[in-house]
Coordinates of C-alpha atoms in Angstrom, one line a residue:
M1 CA 17.2 -58.4 -15.2
K2 CA 18.9 -55.1 -15.8
N3 CA 15.8 -53.8 -17.7
L4 CA 13.6 -55.0 -14.8
W5 CA 15.5 -52.9 -12.2
K6 CA 15.4 -50.0 -14.6
N7 CA 11.6 -50.3 -15.0
L8 CA 11.1 -50.6 -11.2
L9 CA 13.3 -47.5 -10.6
M10 CA 11.2 -45.6 -13.2
I11 CA 7.9 -46.7 -11.5
L12 CA 9.3 -45.7 -8.1
L13 CA 10.4 -42.3 -9.4
I14 CA 6.9 -41.7 -11.0
C15 CA 5.2 -42.6 -7.8
I16 CA 7.4 -40.2 -5.8
L17 CA 6.7 -37.4 -8.3
I18 CA 2.9 -38.1 -8.1
F19 CA 3.1 -38.1 -4.3
V20 CA 5.0 -34.8 -4.2
F21 CA 2.8 -33.1 -6.8
Y22 CA -0.4 -34.3 -5.0
H23 CA 0.7 -32.9 -1.7
A24 CA 1.8 -29.6 -3.2
I25 CA -1.6 -29.2 -4.8
F26 CA -3.4 -30.3 -1.7
A27 CA -1.4 -28.0 0.6
K28 CA -2.1 -25.1 -1.7
Y29 CA -5.9 -25.9 -1.6
R30 CA -5.8 -26.4 2.1
N31 CA -4.1 -23.1 2.8
K32 CA -6.6 -21.3 0.5
K33 CA -9.5 -22.8 2.4
K34 CA -7.9 -21.9 5.7
L35 CA -7.4 -18.3 4.5
E36 CA -11.0 -18.1 3.4
K37 CA -12.2 -19.6 6.7
D38 CA -10.1 -17.2 8.7
T39 CA -11.3 -14.2 6.6
I40 CA -14.9 -15.2 7.1
S41 CA -14.4 -15.8 10.8
F42 CA -12.7 -12.3 11.2
S43 CA -15.5 -10.7 9.2
E44 CA -18.2 -12.3 11.2
S45 CA -16.4 -11.4 14.5
I46 CA -16.6 -7.7 13.8
K47 CA -19.8 -7.5 11.7
N48 CA -22.0 -7.2 14.8
S49 CA -19.5 -5.9 17.2
P50 CA -21.1 -3.6 19.8
F51 CA -17.9 -1.5 20.3
S52 CA -15.6 0.6 18.1
V53 CA -12.9 3.3 18.4
S54 CA -14.5 6.6 17.2
K55 CA -11.6 9.0 17.5
I56 CA -8.1 9.6 18.9
I57 CA -6.8 13.0 20.1
F58 CA -3.1 13.8 20.4
Y59 CA -1.4 16.7 22.1
S60 CA 2.4 16.9 21.8
S61 CA 4.8 19.4 23.4
A62 CA 8.0 19.5 25.5
Y63 CA 9.2 20.7 28.9
G64 CA 12.4 21.5 30.7
E65 CA 13.1 20.5 34.2
N66 CA 15.4 23.1 35.8
Q67 CA 18.5 21.6 37.5
N68 CA 19.9 25.0 38.5
T69 CA 19.4 25.6 42.3
T70 CA 20.6 29.2 42.2
F71 CA 17.1 30.4 41.0
Q72 CA 18.7 33.0 38.7
Q73 CA 16.0 33.8 36.2
N74 CA 18.5 34.4 33.4
S75 CA 20.4 31.1 33.9
W76 CA 18.9 27.7 33.3
I77 CA 20.2 24.1 33.3
L78 CA 17.5 22.0 31.8
N79 CA 16.7 18.3 31.4
I80 CA 14.4 18.4 28.4
L81 CA 11.6 15.9 27.8
Q82 CA 9.1 15.5 25.1
Y83 CA 5.5 14.3 25.9
S84 CA 2.4 13.4 24.0
D85 CA -1.0 13.1 25.6
I86 CA -3.4 10.6 24.0
A87 CA -7.2 10.4 24.4
I88 CA -8.9 7.3 22.9
Y89 CA -12.7 7.5 22.5
L90 CA -14.8 4.3 22.4
E91 CA -18.4 4.2 21.3
H92 CA -21.1 1.5 21.5
T93 CA -23.8 0.6 19.1
G94 CA -27.5 1.2 19.7
E95 CA -29.4 4.0 21.3
S96 CA -30.3 2.2 24.5
L97 CA -27.9 0.5 26.8
N98 CA -28.0 -3.2 27.4
A99 CA -25.8 -6.1 28.5
L100 CA -24.4 -6.4 25.0
N101 CA -23.1 -2.8 24.4
T102 CA -22.0 -1.8 27.9
V103 CA -18.5 -2.4 29.4
K104 CA -18.0 -4.7 32.4
K105 CA -14.2 -4.8 32.3
L106 CA -11.6 -2.8 30.4
S107 CA -7.9 -3.3 30.2
L108 CA -4.9 -2.5 28.0
E109 CA -2.7 -5.4 27.2
N110 CA 0.7 -6.2 25.6
I111 CA 1.9 -2.6 25.8
Q112 CA 5.0 -2.0 23.6
L113 CA 7.0 1.1 22.9
S114 CA 9.5 1.2 20.0
P115 CA 12.7 3.0 21.1
S116 CA 13.6 6.5 19.7
K117 CA 17.1 7.6 18.8
L118 CA 17.1 10.1 21.7
G119 CA 15.8 9.8 25.2
T120 CA 14.0 7.1 27.3
P121 CA 10.4 6.6 26.4
S122 CA 7.8 5.5 28.9
L123 CA 4.0 5.3 29.0
Y124 CA 1.8 6.5 31.9
Y125 CA -1.8 6.5 32.8
L126 CA -2.9 10.2 32.6
D127 CA -5.4 11.9 34.9
S128 CA -7.7 13.6 32.4
L129 CA -7.5 16.8 34.3
N130 CA -3.8 17.0 33.4
F131 CA -4.4 16.5 29.6
G132 CA -2.4 19.1 27.7
T133 CA 0.0 19.9 30.6
A134 CA 3.5 18.6 31.4
N135 CA 2.2 17.0 34.7
F136 CA 2.6 13.3 35.3
K137 CA 3.4 11.0 38.3
E138 CA 6.0 8.3 38.3
Q139 CA 3.6 6.0 40.2
D140 CA 1.3 6.0 37.1
K141 CA 4.0 4.5 34.9
L142 CA 2.8 1.4 33.0
D143 CA 4.7 -1.8 32.4
T144 CA 2.9 -4.1 30.0
S145 CA -0.8 -3.7 31.0
L146 CA -3.4 -1.4 32.7
E147 CA -6.7 -2.4 34.2
F148 CA -9.5 0.2 34.6
T149 CA -12.1 0.4 37.3
V150 CA -15.4 0.4 35.4
L151 CA -18.2 2.5 36.9
N152 CA -21.9 1.7 36.3
D153 CA -23.2 5.1 37.5
E154 CA -22.4 8.8 36.9
N155 CA -20.0 8.9 40.0
A156 CA -22.0 11.9 41.1
N157 CA -20.5 11.9 44.6
Q158 CA -16.9 11.7 43.1
E159 CA -16.2 8.6 45.1
I160 CA -13.6 7.6 42.6
Q161 CA -11.3 10.4 41.4
S162 CA -9.9 10.8 37.9
N163 CA -6.3 10.3 39.2
T164 CA -7.0 6.5 39.1
P165 CA -7.8 4.6 35.9
V166 CA -11.6 4.8 35.6
F167 CA -14.0 4.1 32.7
F168 CA -17.7 4.5 32.5
T169 CA -19.8 1.5 31.4
D170 CA -21.5 3.6 28.6
C171 CA -18.1 4.6 27.0
S172 CA -18.8 8.3 27.9
N173 CA -15.2 9.1 28.9
P174 CA -12.0 8.5 26.9
I175 CA -9.0 6.3 27.7
T176 CA -6.2 8.9 28.6
L177 CA -2.5 8.1 28.4
K178 CA 0.7 10.0 28.5
Y179 CA 3.8 9.2 26.5
V180 CA 6.9 10.7 28.0
N181 CA 10.4 10.6 26.3
S182 CA 12.6 11.8 29.1
A183 CA 16.2 13.0 28.9
V184 CA 16.2 13.8 25.2
K185 CA 18.7 16.5 26.2
E186 CA 20.3 16.6 29.7
N187 CA 22.0 19.5 31.4
Y188 CA 21.2 21.9 28.6
A189 CA 22.5 25.3 29.8
I190 CA 20.7 28.5 28.8
T191 CA 21.8 32.0 29.7
S192 CA 19.4 34.6 28.4
H193 CA 17.5 37.7 29.5
D194 CA 14.8 36.9 26.9
P195 CA 11.7 34.8 27.8
I196 CA 12.2 31.1 27.8
F197 CA 9.2 29.1 26.6
F198 CA 8.8 25.8 28.3
D199 CA 7.2 23.9 25.4
G200 CA 8.2 22.4 22.1
R201 CA 10.2 25.5 21.3
L202 CA 12.9 24.1 23.6
L203 CA 13.5 21.3 21.2
K204 CA 14.3 23.7 18.4
M205 CA 16.4 25.8 20.7
A206 CA 18.5 22.8 21.7
N207 CA 18.8 21.6 18.0
I208 CA 17.0 18.3 18.7
S209 CA 16.0 16.7 15.4
L210 CA 12.3 15.5 15.3
Q211 CA 13.6 12.5 13.4
D212 CA 15.5 11.4 16.5
L213 CA 12.2 11.5 18.5
T214 CA 10.1 9.3 16.2
A215 CA 8.5 6.4 18.0
N216 CA 5.6 4.0 17.9
L217 CA 3.2 2.8 20.6
Q218 CA 1.3 -0.5 20.4
F219 CA -1.2 -2.3 22.7
S220 CA -4.5 -4.2 22.6
I221 CA -7.7 -2.8 24.1
H222 CA -9.6 -5.6 25.8
V223 CA -13.3 -5.1 26.6
V224 CA -15.6 -7.5 28.4
N225 CA -19.4 -6.7 28.1
H226 CA -22.1 -7.6 30.6
N227 CA -22.7 -10.8 28.7
D228 CA -19.1 -11.8 29.6
Q229 CA -18.1 -11.7 25.9
D230 CA -14.6 -10.6 25.0
F231 CA -13.8 -8.0 22.4
Y232 CA -10.3 -6.8 21.2
Y233 CA -8.9 -3.9 19.2
Q234 CA -5.3 -3.7 18.3
I235 CA -3.8 -0.1 18.5
S236 CA -0.7 1.0 16.7
L237 CA 0.1 4.7 17.0
P238 CA 3.0 6.8 15.8
I239 CA 4.0 9.6 18.2
Y240 CA 2.7 12.6 16.2
L241 CA 5.0 15.6 16.3
E242 CA 3.3 17.5 13.4
N243 CA -0.1 17.7 11.9
G244 CA 0.5 19.0 8.4
N245 CA 0.1 22.7 9.3
E246 CA 2.5 23.0 12.2
N247 CA 5.0 21.0 14.2
I248 CA 6.1 20.7 17.8
Y249 CA 8.8 23.4 17.2
D250 CA 6.0 25.9 17.1
G251 CA 5.3 25.1 20.8
N252 CA 2.7 22.3 20.6
V253 CA 0.8 20.1 18.2
L254 CA -2.9 19.2 18.5
L255 CA -4.2 16.4 16.2
E256 CA -7.6 14.7 16.1
K257 CA -8.1 11.5 14.1
T258 CA -11.6 10.4 13.4
L259 CA -11.8 6.6 12.7
E260 CA -14.5 4.9 10.6
N261 CA -15.6 1.3 11.1
A262 CA -12.8 0.7 13.6
K263 CA -14.7 -2.1 15.3
F264 CA -13.5 -4.4 18.0
R265 CA -13.1 -8.1 17.1
G266 CA -15.1 -10.5 19.1
N267 CA -13.5 -13.6 20.7
F268 CA -16.4 -15.8 21.8

């Protein structure tokens, strides 16, 4: 009787080991197949995508908002901010326009900003006429999304101005945004008879470390074409404060990044 229970226990143990081993192998095989399927699905979703990101232009500088109301030209009390203007250029496939490669709707979704060590970062829609300047409006501040008005003509009569989020159906104008890191240095007093340059040189003058200004911007560009098909492109951008040859301490930084094969992923 004792040997019988021992044999039954051994058989049960072998069955359990076979069960565990089988499911481990099966799970590994299943995960491999799922990965292959997802990879093929992703590849197919971008293979014939009619939209892509062609290039991104960055312009970074700084500015000081004077808090001194005495208007003495040799005495300043500045709230210093750092800003980066961003222009994202989309392009479509094909030489002629059709329902597949023209934009019906455009939006930015899931906007996220990583915090920097100094200041308070925010993102704004940027009027393209103000690109490369310190100008921005608080009413253009973005929360988590931005929807554009898509124009199907050349807007020859200027019925819709550039101070509202507009985009042309043929992708002929860029998406323009402004990153502003306000209050990186508050109430910074300067008494000087020398010229004060209201640009990135203020950061150097105020001993603000560029490492303390590093940040990252993320969002998804969502395009709907005239076939009502959805396309997405995930953007992740560091805030560039140097371009290899110069940095923002020199006054400003201009950087152009050309992208290759940065196609939107279809979701249809």
